[in-house]
Amino acid sequence: MSVGWLSIASAFASDLWVGKVCPVTYQQNTLGILVFSEAWFHSGRQQASYIARDNATGVGLEIHLFANRLGEVELENQAQCTQYRMLQIRTTNRRLLDDERQAQIDAPLHFVEPFYDASPLEHGAGMHNTPSDTSDKPWNLPPKRASTLAIYDTPFVSDALGKEGEDIQVEFETCVVCQRDSGFDSILSCGRWGYSREYMDENTGWAEPEFHGTECLNSPSRHYQETVSLSEEFPYSYWLDWR
């Protein structure tokens, strides 16, 4: 389904292909929406398209928070947020590298903070250009977007990381964080999404990815909370003043 950008927020860009819209709530107040785009496919962050090629190894999504009047930090700000962040976990059954875990916060180990909306990860806030690297995006020129906060994720799993005889499974849970300078943070609503690559045989390897869709979650799952709480790289728990 293609939804004109102006039907969601003011912008001057090509359409956002919307896959799922999830409400973002705090103490029964709806603060906005979390919009997950339609998934696209790519081969090791090359040859991106909305239709999977035979050599595709990964998927791509743009994920946008649109805060409404109750959620905007400059307006009513019902949750008393200083700013919004995106905190994402990844769970997979593929072969792990170095210090990777089956379930972990989806951010580089050298990050000081666990949030996805930080360089060099691809993100944007307010009126912004989408990432300049278009090789793993389904557009030729970077369009403009207008959202409170956005991330652009293009994960993939090459055949070398598959386990012989097993389908490759990858799942993400992406949550909005209300970050407060003078109070504990709150993890708000989330979306769970992922993909798999079917194991064919020892000669063919794994098929192109199959996207599993996005599920809206009013609050982070128990698995998400445990993954964040047990993280040794990022000692961040949303009920603790980790800063």
Coordinates of C-alpha atoms in Angstrom, one line a residue:
M1 CA 0.0 0.0 0.0
S2 CA 1.4 3.4 -1.0
V3 CA 0.4 6.3 1.3
G4 CA 1.3 9.9 0.2
W5 CA 3.7 11.4 2.7
L6 CA 1.4 14.4 3.2
S7 CA -1.3 12.2 4.6
I8 CA 1.1 11.5 7.5
A9 CA 3.1 14.6 7.9
S10 CA 4.3 17.6 5.9
A11 CA 7.2 16.7 3.5
F12 CA 8.5 17.2 0.0
A13 CA 9.4 13.8 -1.1
S14 CA 8.4 10.6 -2.9
D15 CA 5.8 8.4 -1.2
L16 CA 6.6 6.3 1.9
W17 CA 5.4 2.7 1.2
V18 CA 3.7 1.9 4.5
G19 CA 3.7 -1.7 5.8
K20 CA 2.4 -1.3 9.4
V21 CA 1.3 1.6 11.6
C22 CA 1.6 1.0 15.4
P23 CA 0.2 3.4 18.1
V24 CA 2.8 4.8 20.6
T25 CA 1.3 5.1 24.1
Y26 CA 2.2 6.2 27.6
Q27 CA -0.1 5.8 30.6
Q28 CA -3.1 5.5 28.3
N29 CA -2.1 8.6 26.3
T30 CA -1.5 8.1 22.6
L31 CA 1.7 10.0 21.9
G32 CA 1.9 9.3 18.2
I33 CA 2.5 6.5 15.7
L34 CA 5.4 4.2 14.8
V35 CA 5.4 3.6 11.0
F36 CA 7.2 0.6 9.5
S37 CA 7.7 0.7 5.8
E38 CA 7.1 -2.1 3.4
A39 CA 10.2 -4.3 3.3
W40 CA 12.6 -4.3 0.4
F41 CA 15.3 -6.8 -0.4
H42 CA 19.0 -6.6 -1.3
S43 CA 22.1 -8.7 -1.8
G44 CA 24.7 -7.8 0.8
R45 CA 23.6 -4.2 0.7
Q46 CA 23.6 -4.0 -3.1
Q47 CA 20.9 -4.3 -5.8
A48 CA 18.0 -3.2 -3.6
S49 CA 14.4 -3.7 -4.9
Y50 CA 10.9 -4.3 -3.5
I51 CA 10.9 -7.7 -5.3
A52 CA 13.5 -10.2 -4.0
R53 CA 16.2 -11.3 -6.5
D54 CA 17.4 -14.9 -6.5
N55 CA 20.7 -13.7 -4.9
A56 CA 19.1 -11.5 -2.2
T57 CA 20.5 -12.1 1.3
G58 CA 18.8 -9.4 3.4
V59 CA 15.9 -7.0 3.9
G60 CA 15.5 -3.3 4.5
L61 CA 13.0 -1.1 6.4
E62 CA 12.6 2.5 7.2
I63 CA 11.0 3.0 10.7
H64 CA 9.5 6.4 11.6
L65 CA 8.2 7.9 14.8
F66 CA 5.6 10.6 14.3
A67 CA 4.8 12.3 17.6
N68 CA 1.4 14.0 17.9
R69 CA 0.5 17.1 20.0
L70 CA 0.5 15.0 23.2
G71 CA 3.9 13.5 22.3
E72 CA 5.8 16.4 20.9
V73 CA 8.4 17.6 23.4
E74 CA 7.7 21.3 22.4
L75 CA 4.0 20.9 22.9
E76 CA 1.9 19.1 25.5
N77 CA 4.6 16.4 26.1
Q78 CA 2.4 14.2 28.3
A79 CA 5.3 11.8 29.0
Q80 CA 7.7 14.6 29.9
C81 CA 10.3 13.4 27.4
T82 CA 13.5 15.3 26.8
Q83 CA 13.9 13.5 23.5
Y84 CA 13.0 10.3 21.8
R85 CA 15.4 7.5 20.9
M86 CA 15.1 4.1 19.1
L87 CA 16.4 1.0 21.0
Q88 CA 16.4 -2.3 19.0
I89 CA 17.3 -5.9 19.8
R90 CA 18.2 -8.6 17.3
T91 CA 17.6 -12.4 17.8
T92 CA 19.0 -14.9 15.4
N93 CA 20.0 -18.6 15.0
R94 CA 22.8 -17.9 12.5
R95 CA 26.5 -18.5 13.2
L96 CA 27.8 -15.9 15.6
L97 CA 30.9 -13.8 15.2
D98 CA 33.4 -12.7 17.9
D99 CA 31.4 -11.6 21.0
E100 CA 28.0 -11.8 19.3
R101 CA 25.1 -13.3 21.2
Q102 CA 21.9 -15.1 19.9
A103 CA 19.9 -12.2 21.4
Q104 CA 21.5 -8.8 21.8
I105 CA 21.1 -5.0 21.6
D106 CA 21.4 -4.1 17.9
A107 CA 24.2 -1.6 18.1
P108 CA 28.0 -1.7 17.6
L109 CA 30.0 -2.7 20.7
H110 CA 32.0 0.5 20.6
F111 CA 28.9 2.6 21.2
V112 CA 28.7 4.5 24.5
E113 CA 24.9 4.3 24.3
P114 CA 22.7 1.4 23.1
F115 CA 20.5 3.5 20.8
Y116 CA 20.1 2.8 17.0
D117 CA 19.7 6.5 16.1
A118 CA 23.4 7.4 16.3
S119 CA 26.2 7.6 13.7
P120 CA 27.4 5.7 11.8
L121 CA 24.0 3.8 11.9
E122 CA 21.6 5.4 9.4
H123 CA 19.0 7.6 11.0
G124 CA 17.3 11.1 10.7
A125 CA 15.2 13.5 12.7
G126 CA 12.7 16.2 11.7
M127 CA 12.9 17.2 8.1
H128 CA 15.9 15.2 6.8
N129 CA 17.3 13.5 3.7
T130 CA 17.3 9.7 3.7
P131 CA 20.8 8.2 3.9
S132 CA 23.1 9.1 1.0
D133 CA 24.1 5.4 0.4
T134 CA 21.4 4.3 -2.0
S135 CA 22.9 0.9 -3.0
D136 CA 20.8 -0.9 -0.3
K137 CA 17.7 1.3 -0.8
P138 CA 14.9 0.9 -3.3
W139 CA 15.3 4.5 -4.6
N140 CA 17.9 6.1 -7.0
L141 CA 18.1 9.5 -5.3
P142 CA 17.7 10.1 -1.5
P143 CA 14.2 11.5 -0.9
K144 CA 13.4 13.8 1.9
R145 CA 11.5 12.5 4.9
A146 CA 9.8 14.4 7.8
S147 CA 9.3 12.5 11.0
T148 CA 10.1 13.0 14.7
L149 CA 12.7 10.3 14.5
A150 CA 13.6 7.7 11.9
I151 CA 16.0 4.8 11.4
Y152 CA 17.0 3.0 8.2
D153 CA 18.0 -0.7 8.7
T154 CA 19.3 -3.1 6.1
P155 CA 20.3 -6.3 7.8
F156 CA 21.5 -9.4 5.9
V157 CA 22.9 -12.8 6.5
S158 CA 25.3 -14.3 3.9
D159 CA 25.3 -18.1 3.2
A160 CA 28.7 -18.3 5.0
L161 CA 26.9 -17.6 8.3
G162 CA 24.1 -20.2 7.8
K163 CA 24.0 -23.5 9.7
E164 CA 23.9 -26.5 7.4
G165 CA 20.4 -28.0 7.3
E166 CA 18.7 -25.1 9.1
D167 CA 16.7 -22.2 7.9
I168 CA 18.2 -18.8 8.8
Q169 CA 16.0 -16.9 11.2
V170 CA 16.4 -13.2 12.2
E171 CA 14.0 -11.2 14.3
F172 CA 14.1 -7.6 15.5
E173 CA 12.1 -5.7 18.2
T174 CA 12.2 -2.0 17.7
C175 CA 11.0 0.2 20.6
V176 CA 10.6 4.0 21.2
V177 CA 12.4 5.3 24.2
C178 CA 11.2 8.4 26.1
Q179 CA 14.6 9.8 27.4
R180 CA 14.4 12.2 30.3
D181 CA 17.2 14.5 31.6
S182 CA 15.5 14.7 35.0
G183 CA 14.0 11.3 35.5
F184 CA 14.1 7.7 34.6
D185 CA 13.6 6.7 30.9
S186 CA 10.6 4.9 29.7
I187 CA 10.5 2.3 26.9
L188 CA 7.2 2.9 25.1
S189 CA 5.6 1.0 22.3
C190 CA 7.4 -1.4 19.9
G191 CA 7.2 -3.3 16.6
R192 CA 8.5 -6.8 16.1
W193 CA 9.6 -7.8 12.6
G194 CA 12.0 -10.2 10.9
Y195 CA 12.8 -12.5 8.0
S196 CA 14.0 -16.0 7.2
R197 CA 16.0 -17.7 4.5
E198 CA 14.9 -21.3 3.8
Y199 CA 17.6 -23.9 3.5
M200 CA 17.4 -25.6 0.1
D201 CA 20.2 -28.2 -0.1
E202 CA 24.0 -28.4 0.2
N203 CA 24.5 -27.4 -3.4
T204 CA 22.0 -24.4 -3.5
G205 CA 22.5 -23.2 0.0
W206 CA 19.8 -20.8 1.2
A207 CA 16.9 -19.1 -0.7
E208 CA 16.2 -15.4 -0.9
P209 CA 14.7 -13.8 2.3
E210 CA 11.1 -14.1 3.2
F211 CA 9.8 -11.1 5.3
H212 CA 7.6 -12.1 8.1
G213 CA 5.7 -8.8 8.5
T214 CA 5.5 -6.5 11.5
E215 CA 3.6 -7.0 14.8
C216 CA 2.6 -4.0 17.0
L217 CA 3.4 -4.3 20.7
N218 CA 2.0 -1.9 23.3
S219 CA 5.0 -2.4 25.4
P220 CA 8.4 -4.3 25.1
S221 CA 8.1 -8.1 25.3
R222 CA 9.6 -10.0 28.2
H223 CA 12.3 -11.3 25.8
Y224 CA 13.2 -7.7 24.9
Q225 CA 13.4 -6.6 28.6
E226 CA 15.6 -9.6 29.5
T227 CA 17.9 -8.9 26.5
V228 CA 18.4 -5.3 27.5
S229 CA 18.7 -6.0 31.2
L230 CA 21.3 -8.8 30.7
S231 CA 23.4 -6.8 28.2
E232 CA 27.0 -6.6 29.4
E233 CA 28.1 -4.3 26.6
F234 CA 25.4 -1.7 27.4
P235 CA 24.4 -1.8 31.1
Y236 CA 21.1 -0.1 30.3
S237 CA 17.8 -0.9 32.1
Y238 CA 14.9 1.4 31.5
W239 CA 13.9 1.3 35.1
L240 CA 17.4 2.4 36.2
D241 CA 19.1 5.7 35.9
W242 CA 21.8 4.2 33.7
R243 CA 23.3 7.5 32.8

